[in-house]
Amino acid sequence: MKTVLIVDDNSQNLYFLELLLKGNSFKVVSASTGEEALAFAHKEAPDLIVSDILMPVMDGWTLCRKWKSDPQLQNIPFVFYTATYTEPKDEAFAMKLGADRFVTKPQEPAALMEIVNELLKEPKGASQPHPSRDSDLKTEYSEALFRKLQKKVAD
């Protein structure tokens, strides 16, 4: 049985993903922060991770960066699943960090399961981090946060 690690600080989002994945015969492990997700993954590596971006303690951006630079985890597919960061620049940044997919919430269950199944069919090692300079990533990370703050203030 394949294991999917889901990371989201919203209990309703976790519940939805747990039901969907368990209903499709996956073992599911949940975490509410990136820090918890990394701790679990180092104890028992999952076959796939699905992570939100906006979370306390360690956000999804940081989690992905650490995940894809960790030799033990870097070949495990990483999927962003977000309702907050939805602009093309956000997706481009996610892919530079090494994400395998960028999916916006809400998503039809069948479409989400298609993505999960597709990624799990790819041979291990197919997912490789995208090399980017740390200074470039820090700048883009800051810009992404600034865009969200601007939007929140405008709203």
Coordinates of N, CA, C and O in Angstrom, one line a residue:
M1 N 0.9 -1.2 0.0 CA 0.0 0.0 0.0 C 0.9 1.2 0.0 O 1.8 1.4 0.8
K2 N 0.6 2.2 -0.9 CA 1.4 3.4 -1.0 C 1.0 4.4 0.1 O -0.2 4.5 0.4
T3 N 2.0 5.1 0.6 CA 1.7 6.1 1.6 C 1.8 7.5 1.0 O 2.8 7.9 0.3
V4 N 0.8 8.3 1.4 CA 0.8 9.7 1.0 C 0.8 10.6 2.2 O 0.0 10.4 3.1
L5 N 1.8 11.5 2.3 CA 1.9 12.4 3.4 C 1.2 13.7 3.0 O 1.5 14.3 1.9
I6 N 0.2 14.1 3.7 CA -0.5 15.4 3.4 C -0.2 16.4 4.5 O -0.2 16.1 5.7
V7 N 0.0 17.6 4.1 CA 0.4 18.7 5.0 C -0.4 19.9 4.8 O -0.4 20.5 3.7
D8 N -1.2 20.3 5.8 CA -2.1 21.4 5.7 C -2.5 21.8 7.1 O -2.7 20.9 8.0
D9 N -2.5 23.1 7.4 CA -2.9 23.5 8.8 C -4.4 23.6 9.0 O -4.9 23.9 10.0
N10 N -5.2 23.4 7.9 CA -6.6 23.5 7.9 C -7.2 22.1 8.1 O -7.0 21.3 7.2
S11 N -7.9 21.9 9.2 CA -8.4 20.5 9.4 C -9.4 20.0 8.4 O -9.5 18.9 8.1
Q12 N -10.2 21.0 7.8 CA -11.2 20.6 6.8 C -10.4 20.1 5.5 O -10.9 19.1 4.9
N13 N -9.4 20.8 5.2 CA -8.6 20.3 4.0 C -7.9 19.0 4.2 O -7.9 18.1 3.3
L14 N -7.4 18.8 5.4 CA -6.8 17.5 5.8 C -7.9 16.4 5.7 O -7.7 15.3 5.2
Y15 N -9.1 16.7 6.2 CA -10.2 15.7 6.3 C -10.5 15.3 4.8 O -10.7 14.1 4.5
F16 N -10.7 16.3 4.0 CA -11.1 16.0 2.6 C -10.0 15.1 1.9 O -10.3 14.1 1.3
L17 N -8.7 15.4 2.0 CA -7.7 14.7 1.4 C -7.6 13.3 2.0 O -7.4 12.3 1.3
E18 N -7.7 13.2 3.3 CA -7.7 11.8 4.0 C -8.8 10.9 3.4 O -8.5 9.8 3.1
L19 N -10.0 11.5 3.4 CA -11.1 10.6 2.9 C -10.9 10.2 1.4 O -11.1 9.1 1.1
L20 N -10.5 11.2 0.6 CA -10.2 10.9 -0.8 C -9.2 9.8 -1.0 O -9.4 8.8 -1.7
L21 N -8.1 10.0 -0.3 CA -6.9 9.1 -0.5 C -7.2 7.7 0.1 O -6.9 6.7 -0.5
K22 N -7.7 7.7 1.3 CA -8.1 6.4 1.9 C -9.1 5.7 1.1 O -9.1 4.4 1.0
G23 N -10.1 6.4 0.6 CA -11.1 5.8 -0.3 C -10.5 5.2 -1.6 O -11.2 4.4 -2.2
N24 N -9.3 5.6 -1.9 CA -8.6 5.1 -3.1 C -7.5 4.2 -2.7 O -6.5 4.0 -3.4
S25 N -7.6 3.6 -1.5 CA -6.6 2.6 -1.0 C -5.2 3.0 -0.7 O -4.3 2.3 -0.9
F26 N -5.1 4.3 -0.3 CA -3.8 4.8 0.1 C -3.7 4.8 1.6 O -4.7 5.1 2.3
K27 N -2.5 4.6 2.2 CA -2.2 4.9 3.6 C -2.0 6.4 3.6 O -1.2 6.9 2.8
V28 N -2.6 7.1 4.6 CA -2.4 8.5 4.7 C -1.8 8.9 6.0 O -2.3 8.4 7.1
V29 N -0.9 9.8 6.0 CA -0.3 10.4 7.2 C -0.5 11.9 7.1 O -0.2 12.4 6.0
S30 N -0.9 12.5 8.1 CA -1.2 14.0 8.1 C -0.2 14.7 9.0 O 0.2 14.3 10.1
A31 N 0.1 16.0 8.6 CA 0.9 16.9 9.4 C 0.3 18.3 9.2 O -0.3 18.6 8.1
S32 N 0.4 19.1 10.2 CA -0.2 20.5 10.0 C 0.9 21.6 9.8 O 0.6 22.7 9.6
T33 N 2.2 21.2 9.8 CA 3.3 22.1 9.5 C 4.3 21.4 8.7 O 4.4 20.1 8.7
G34 N 5.1 22.1 8.0 CA 6.2 21.5 7.2 C 7.2 20.8 8.2 O 7.8 19.8 7.8
E35 N 7.4 21.4 9.3 CA 8.3 20.8 10.3 C 7.9 19.4 10.7 O 8.7 18.5 10.7
E36 N 6.6 19.3 11.0 CA 6.1 17.9 11.3 C 6.2 17.0 10.2 O 6.5 15.8 10.3
A37 N 6.0 17.4 9.0 CA 6.1 16.6 7.8 C 7.5 16.1 7.6 O 7.7 14.9 7.3
L38 N 8.5 16.9 7.8 CA 9.9 16.5 7.6 C 10.2 15.5 8.7 O 10.9 14.5 8.4
A39 N 9.8 15.7 9.9 CA 10.1 14.8 11.0 C 9.5 13.4 10.7 O 10.2 12.4 10.8
F40 N 8.3 13.4 10.2 CA 7.7 12.1 9.8 C 8.4 11.4 8.7 O 8.7 10.2 8.7
A41 N 8.7 12.2 7.7 CA 9.4 11.6 6.5 C 10.7 11.0 6.8 O 11.1 10.1 6.1
H42 N 11.4 11.6 7.7 CA 12.7 11.0 8.1 C 12.6 9.7 8.9 O 13.5 8.9 8.9
K43 N 11.4 9.5 9.5 CA 11.2 8.3 10.2 C 10.7 7.2 9.3 O 11.1 6.0 9.3
E44 N 9.8 7.6 8.4 CA 9.2 6.7 7.4 C 8.8 7.4 6.1 O 7.9 8.2 6.1
A45 N 9.7 7.3 5.2 CA 9.5 8.1 3.9 C 8.2 7.7 3.2 O 8.0 6.5 3.0
P46 N 7.4 8.7 2.8 CA 6.2 8.4 2.1 C 6.5 8.1 0.6 O 7.7 8.3 0.2
D47 N 5.5 7.8 -0.1 CA 5.7 7.6 -1.6 C 5.4 8.9 -2.3 O 5.8 9.1 -3.5
L48 N 4.7 9.8 -1.7 CA 4.3 11.1 -2.3 C 3.9 12.1 -1.2 O 3.4 11.6 -0.1
I49 N 4.1 13.4 -1.4 CA 3.7 14.4 -0.4 C 2.8 15.4 -1.2 O 3.1 15.8 -2.3
V50 N 1.7 15.8 -0.5 CA 0.8 16.8 -1.0 C 0.8 17.9 0.1 O 0.4 17.6 1.2
S51 N 1.2 19.1 -0.2 CA 1.4 20.1 0.8 C 0.7 21.5 0.4 O 0.8 21.9 -0.8
D52 N 0.1 22.1 1.4 CA -0.4 23.4 1.3 C 0.9 24.3 1.3 O 2.0 23.9 1.6
I53 N 0.7 25.6 1.0 CA 1.8 26.6 1.1 C 1.8 27.4 2.3 O 2.7 27.5 3.1
L54 N 0.6 28.0 2.6 CA 0.5 29.0 3.7 C 0.2 28.2 5.0 O -0.9 27.7 5.2
M55 N 1.2 28.0 5.8 CA 1.1 27.2 7.1 C 2.0 27.9 8.1 O 3.0 28.5 7.8
P56 N 1.7 27.7 9.4 CA 2.6 28.2 10.5 C 3.9 27.3 10.6 O 4.0 26.3 10.0
V57 N 4.8 27.8 11.4 CA 6.1 27.2 11.7 C 7.0 27.1 10.5 O 8.1 27.7 10.5
M58 N 6.6 26.3 9.5 CA 7.4 26.1 8.3 C 6.4 26.1 7.1 O 5.6 25.2 7.1
D59 N 6.4 27.1 6.2 CA 5.5 27.1 5.1 C 5.9 26.0 4.1 O 6.9 25.4 4.1
G60 N 5.0 25.9 3.1 CA 5.2 24.9 2.0 C 6.4 25.2 1.2 O 7.1 24.3 0.7
W61 N 6.7 26.5 0.9 CA 7.8 26.9 0.1 C 9.1 26.3 0.8 O 9.9 25.7 0.1
T62 N 9.3 26.6 2.1 CA 10.4 26.2 2.8 C 10.5 24.6 2.9 O 11.6 24.0 2.7
L63 N 9.3 24.0 3.1 CA 9.3 22.6 3.1 C 9.8 22.0 1.8 O 10.6 21.1 1.8
C64 N 9.3 22.5 0.7 CA 9.7 22.0 -0.6 C 11.2 22.1 -0.8 O 11.9 21.2 -1.3
R65 N 11.7 23.3 -0.5 CA 13.1 23.5 -0.7 C 14.0 22.5 0.1 O 14.9 22.0 -0.4
K66 N 13.6 22.3 1.4 CA 14.3 21.4 2.2 C 14.1 20.0 1.7 O 15.1 19.2 1.7
W67 N 12.9 19.6 1.3 CA 12.6 18.3 0.8 C 13.5 17.9 -0.4 O 14.1 16.9 -0.5
K68 N 13.5 18.9 -1.4 CA 14.2 18.6 -2.6 C 15.7 18.7 -2.5 O 16.5 18.3 -3.4
S69 N 16.2 19.2 -1.4 CA 17.7 19.3 -1.2 C 18.1 18.2 -0.2 O 19.3 18.0 0.1
D70 N 17.2 17.3 0.2 CA 17.5 16.2 1.1 C 17.7 14.9 0.3 O 16.7 14.5 -0.3
P71 N 18.9 14.3 0.3 CA 19.1 13.1 -0.5 C 18.1 12.0 -0.2 O 17.8 11.2 -1.1
Q72 N 17.7 11.9 1.0 CA 16.7 10.8 1.4 C 15.3 11.1 0.8 O 14.6 10.1 0.6
L73 N 15.0 12.3 0.6 CA 13.6 12.7 0.2 C 13.5 13.2 -1.3 O 12.4 13.3 -1.8
Q74 N 14.5 13.7 -1.8 CA 14.4 14.5 -3.1 C 13.8 13.8 -4.2 O 13.2 14.4 -5.1
N75 N 13.8 12.5 -4.3 CA 13.1 11.8 -5.4 C 11.7 11.4 -5.1 O 11.0 10.8 -6.0
I76 N 11.2 11.8 -4.0 CA 9.8 11.5 -3.7 C 8.9 12.7 -4.3 O 9.2 13.9 -4.0
P77 N 7.9 12.4 -5.1 CA 7.2 13.5 -5.7 C 6.5 14.4 -4.7 O 6.0 14.0 -3.7
F78 N 6.6 15.7 -5.0 CA 6.1 16.8 -4.2 C 5.0 17.6 -4.9 O 5.3 18.1 -6.0
V79 N 3.8 17.6 -4.4 CA 2.7 18.3 -5.0 C 2.3 19.5 -4.1 O 2.0 19.3 -2.9
F80 N 2.2 20.7 -4.6 CA 1.6 21.8 -3.9 C 0.2 21.8 -4.2 O -0.3 21.6 -5.4
Y81 N -0.6 22.0 -3.2 CA -2.1 22.0 -3.3 C -2.6 23.2 -2.5 O -2.6 23.2 -1.3
T82 N -2.9 24.3 -3.2 CA -3.0 25.6 -2.5 C -4.2 26.4 -3.0 O -4.6 26.3 -4.2
A83 N -4.8 27.2 -2.1 CA -5.9 28.1 -2.5 C -5.4 29.6 -2.3 O -6.1 30.5 -2.8
T84 N -4.3 29.7 -1.7 CA -3.8 31.1 -1.4 C -2.8 31.6 -2.5 O -3.0 32.7 -3.0
Y85 N -1.9 30.8 -2.9 CA -0.9 31.2 -3.9 C -1.4 30.6 -5.2 O -1.2 29.4 -5.5
T86 N -2.0 31.4 -6.1 CA -2.6 30.8 -7.3 C -2.2 31.5 -8.6 O -2.7 31.2 -9.7
E87 N -1.3 32.4 -8.5 CA -0.8 33.2 -9.7 C 0.2 32.4 -10.5 O 0.9 31.6 -9.9
P88 N 0.3 32.7 -11.8 CA 1.4 32.0 -12.6 C 2.8 32.1 -12.0 O 3.6 31.2 -12.0
K89 N 3.1 33.3 -11.4 CA 4.4 33.5 -10.8 C 4.6 32.5 -9.6 O 5.7 32.1 -9.3
D90 N 3.5 32.3 -8.9 CA 3.6 31.3 -7.7 C 3.9 29.9 -8.2 O 4.7 29.2 -7.7
E91 N 3.2 29.5 -9.3 CA 3.5 28.2 -9.9 C 4.9 28.1 -10.4 O 5.6 27.1 -10.2
A92 N 5.4 29.1 -11.1 CA 6.7 29.1 -11.6 C 7.7 29.0 -10.5 O 8.7 28.2 -10.6
F93 N 7.5 29.7 -9.4 CA 8.4 29.6 -8.3 C 8.4 28.2 -7.7 O 9.4 27.6 -7.3
A94 N 7.2 27.6 -7.5 CA 7.1 26.3 -7.0 C 7.9 25.3 -7.8 O 8.6 24.4 -7.3
M95 N 7.8 25.4 -9.1 CA 8.6 24.5 -10.0 C 10.1 24.7 -9.9 O 10.8 23.8 -10.0
K96 N 10.5 26.0 -9.7 CA 11.9 26.2 -9.5 C 12.4 25.6 -8.2 O 13.6 25.2 -8.1
L97 N 11.5 25.5 -7.2 CA 11.9 24.9 -5.9 C 12.0 23.4 -6.1 O 12.6 22.7 -5.2
G98 N 11.5 22.8 -7.2 CA 11.6 21.4 -7.4 C 10.3 20.6 -7.3 O 10.2 19.4 -7.4
A99 N 9.1 21.4 -7.1 CA 7.8 20.7 -7.1 C 7.6 19.9 -8.3 O 8.0 20.3 -9.4
D100 N 6.8 18.8 -8.2 CA 6.5 18.0 -9.4 C 5.2 18.5 -10.0 O 4.9 18.3 -11.2
R101 N 4.3 19.0 -9.1 CA 3.0 19.5 -9.6 C 2.6 20.7 -8.7 O 2.9 20.8 -7.6
F102 N 1.8 21.6 -9.3 CA 1.2 22.7 -8.6 C -0.3 22.7 -8.9 O -0.7 22.9 -10.1
V103 N -1.1 22.5 -7.9 CA -2.5 22.3 -8.1 C -3.3 23.3 -7.2 O -2.9 23.5 -6.0
T104 N -4.2 24.0 -7.8 CA -5.0 24.9 -7.0 C -6.3 24.3 -6.4 O -6.9 23.4 -7.0
K105 N -6.6 24.8 -5.2 CA -7.9 24.3 -4.6 C -9.0 25.3 -5.0 O -8.8 26.4 -5.2
P106 N -10.2 24.7 -5.1 CA -10.5 23.3 -5.0 C -10.2 22.6 -6.3 O -10.1 23.2 -7.3
Q107 N -10.2 21.3 -6.2 CA -9.9 20.5 -7.3 C -10.9 19.3 -7.3 O -11.2 18.8 -6.3
E108 N -11.4 19.0 -8.5 CA -12.3 17.8 -8.6 C -11.5 16.6 -8.1 O -10.4 16.4 -8.4
P109 N -12.2 15.8 -7.2 CA -11.5 14.6 -6.7 C -10.9 13.7 -7.7 O -9.8 13.2 -7.6
A110 N -11.6 13.5 -8.8 CA -11.1 12.6 -9.9 C -9.8 13.2 -10.5 O -8.9 12.4 -10.8
A111 N -9.8 14.5 -10.7 CA -8.6 15.1 -11.3 C -7.4 15.0 -10.3 O -6.3 14.8 -10.8
L112 N -7.7 15.2 -9.0 CA -6.6 15.1 -8.1 C -6.1 13.7 -8.0 O -4.9 13.5 -7.9
M113 N -7.0 12.7 -8.0 CA -6.5 11.3 -8.0 C -5.7 11.0 -9.3 O -4.8 10.2 -9.2
E114 N -6.1 11.6 -10.4 CA -5.4 11.3 -11.6 C -3.9 11.8 -11.5 O -3.0 11.1 -11.9
I115 N -3.7 13.0 -10.9 CA -2.4 13.5 -10.6 C -1.6 12.6 -9.7 O -0.5 12.3 -10.0
V116 N -2.2 12.2 -8.6 CA -1.6 11.4 -7.6 C -1.1 10.1 -8.3 O 0.0 9.6 -8.2
N117 N -2.0 9.4 -9.0 CA -1.7 8.1 -9.6 C -0.6 8.3 -10.7 O 0.2 7.4 -10.8
E118 N -0.7 9.4 -11.4 CA 0.3 9.6 -12.5 C 1.7 9.7 -11.9 O 2.7 9.2 -12.3
L119 N 1.8 10.5 -10.8 CA 3.1 10.7 -10.1 C 3.6 9.4 -9.5 O 4.8 9.2 -9.5
L120 N 2.7 8.6 -9.0 CA 3.2 7.4 -8.4 C 3.6 6.3 -9.4 O 4.3 5.4 -9.1
K121 N 3.2 6.5 -10.7 CA 3.6 5.5 -11.7 C 5.0 5.9 -12.3 O 5.6 5.0 -12.8
E122 N 5.4 7.1 -12.1 CA 6.7 7.5 -12.6 C 7.8 6.8 -11.7 O 7.6 6.6 -10.5
P123 N 8.8 6.3 -12.4 CA 9.9 5.6 -11.6 C 10.6 6.5 -10.7 O 10.7 7.7 -10.9
K124 N 11.0 6.0 -9.5 CA 11.7 6.7 -8.5 C 12.9 7.3 -9.2 O 13.6 6.6 -10.0
G125 N 13.3 8.5 -8.9 CA 14.4 9.2 -9.5 C 14.0 10.0 -10.7 O 14.8 10.8 -11.1
A126 N 12.8 9.9 -11.1 CA 12.3 10.8 -12.2 C 12.2 12.2 -11.8 O 12.3 13.1 -12.6
S127 N 11.9 12.4 -10.6 CA 11.7 13.8 -10.0 C 13.1 14.3 -9.5 O 13.7 13.7 -8.7
Q128 N 13.5 15.4 -10.1 CA 14.8 15.9 -9.8 C 14.6 17.4 -9.4 O 13.9 18.1 -10.0
P129 N 15.4 17.8 -8.3 CA 15.3 19.2 -8.0 C 15.8 20.1 -9.1 O 16.7 19.7 -9.9
H130 N 15.2 21.3 -9.3 CA 15.7 22.2 -10.3 C 16.7 23.1 -9.7 O 16.4 23.8 -8.7
P131 N 18.0 23.1 -10.2 CA 19.0 23.9 -9.6 C 18.7 25.4 -9.8 O 18.5 25.8 -10.9
S132 N 18.7 26.1 -8.7 CA 18.6 27.5 -8.7 C 19.5 28.1 -7.7 O 19.7 27.5 -6.7
R133 N 20.0 29.3 -7.9 CA 20.8 29.9 -6.9 C 20.0 30.3 -5.7 O 18.9 30.8 -5.8
D134 N 20.6 30.1 -4.5 CA 19.8 30.5 -3.3 C 19.4 31.9 -3.2 O 18.3 32.2 -2.8
S135 N 20.3 32.8 -3.7 CA 19.9 34.2 -3.7 C 18.7 34.5 -4.6 O 17.8 35.3 -4.2
D136 N 18.6 33.8 -5.8 CA 17.5 34.0 -6.6 C 16.2 33.5 -6.0 O 15.1 34.1 -6.0
L137 N 16.3 32.3 -5.3 CA 15.1 31.7 -4.6 C 14.7 32.6 -3.5 O 13.5 32.8 -3.3
K138 N 15.6 33.2 -2.7 CA 15.2 34.1 -1.6 C 14.5 35.3 -2.1 O 13.5 35.8 -1.5
T139 N 15.0 35.8 -3.2 CA 14.3 37.0 -3.8 C 12.9 36.7 -4.2 O 11.9 37.4 -3.9
E140 N 12.7 35.6 -4.9 CA 11.4 35.2 -5.4 C 10.5 34.8 -4.2 O 9.3 35.1 -4.3
Y141 N 11.0 34.2 -3.2 CA 10.3 33.9 -2.0 C 9.7 35.2 -1.4 O 8.6 35.3 -1.1
S142 N 10.6 36.2 -1.2 CA 10.2 37.5 -0.7 C 9.1 38.1 -1.5 O 8.2 38.7 -1.0
E143 N 9.3 38.0 -2.9 CA 8.3 38.6 -3.8 C 7.0 38.0 -3.6 O 5.9 38.6 -3.7
A144 N 7.0 36.6 -3.5 CA 5.7 35.9 -3.4 C 5.0 36.3 -2.1 O 3.8 36.5 -2.1
L145 N 5.7 36.4 -1.0 CA 5.1 36.9 0.3 C 4.6 38.3 0.2 O 3.5 38.6 0.6
F146 N 5.4 39.2 -0.5 CA 5.0 40.5 -0.6 C 3.7 40.7 -1.5 O 2.8 41.4 -1.1
R147 N 3.6 39.9 -2.6 CA 2.4 39.9 -3.4 C 1.1 39.5 -2.6 O 0.1 40.1 -2.7
K148 N 1.3 38.5 -1.7 CA 0.2 38.1 -0.9 C -0.2 39.1 0.2 O -1.4 39.4 0.4
L149 N 0.8 39.8 0.7 CA 0.5 40.8 1.7 C -0.2 42.0 1.0 O -1.1 42.6 1.6
Q150 N 0.3 42.4 -0.2 CA -0.4 43.5 -0.9 C -1.8 43.1 -1.2 O -2.7 44.0 -1.1
K151 N -2.1 41.9 -1.6 CA -3.4 41.4 -1.9 C -4.3 41.5 -0.7 O -5.4 41.9 -0.7
K152 N -3.8 41.0 0.4 CA -4.5 41.0 1.7 C -4.9 42.4 2.1 O -6.0 42.7 2.6
V153 N -3.9 43.3 2.0 CA -4.2 44.7 2.4 C -5.2 45.3 1.5 O -6.1 46.0 1.9
A154 N -5.1 45.0 0.2 CA -6.1 45.5 -0.8 C -7.5 45.0 -0.5 O -8.5 45.7 -0.7
D155 N -7.6 43.7 -0.1 CA -8.9 43.1 0.2 C -9.5 43.7 1.4 O -10.6 43.9 1.6

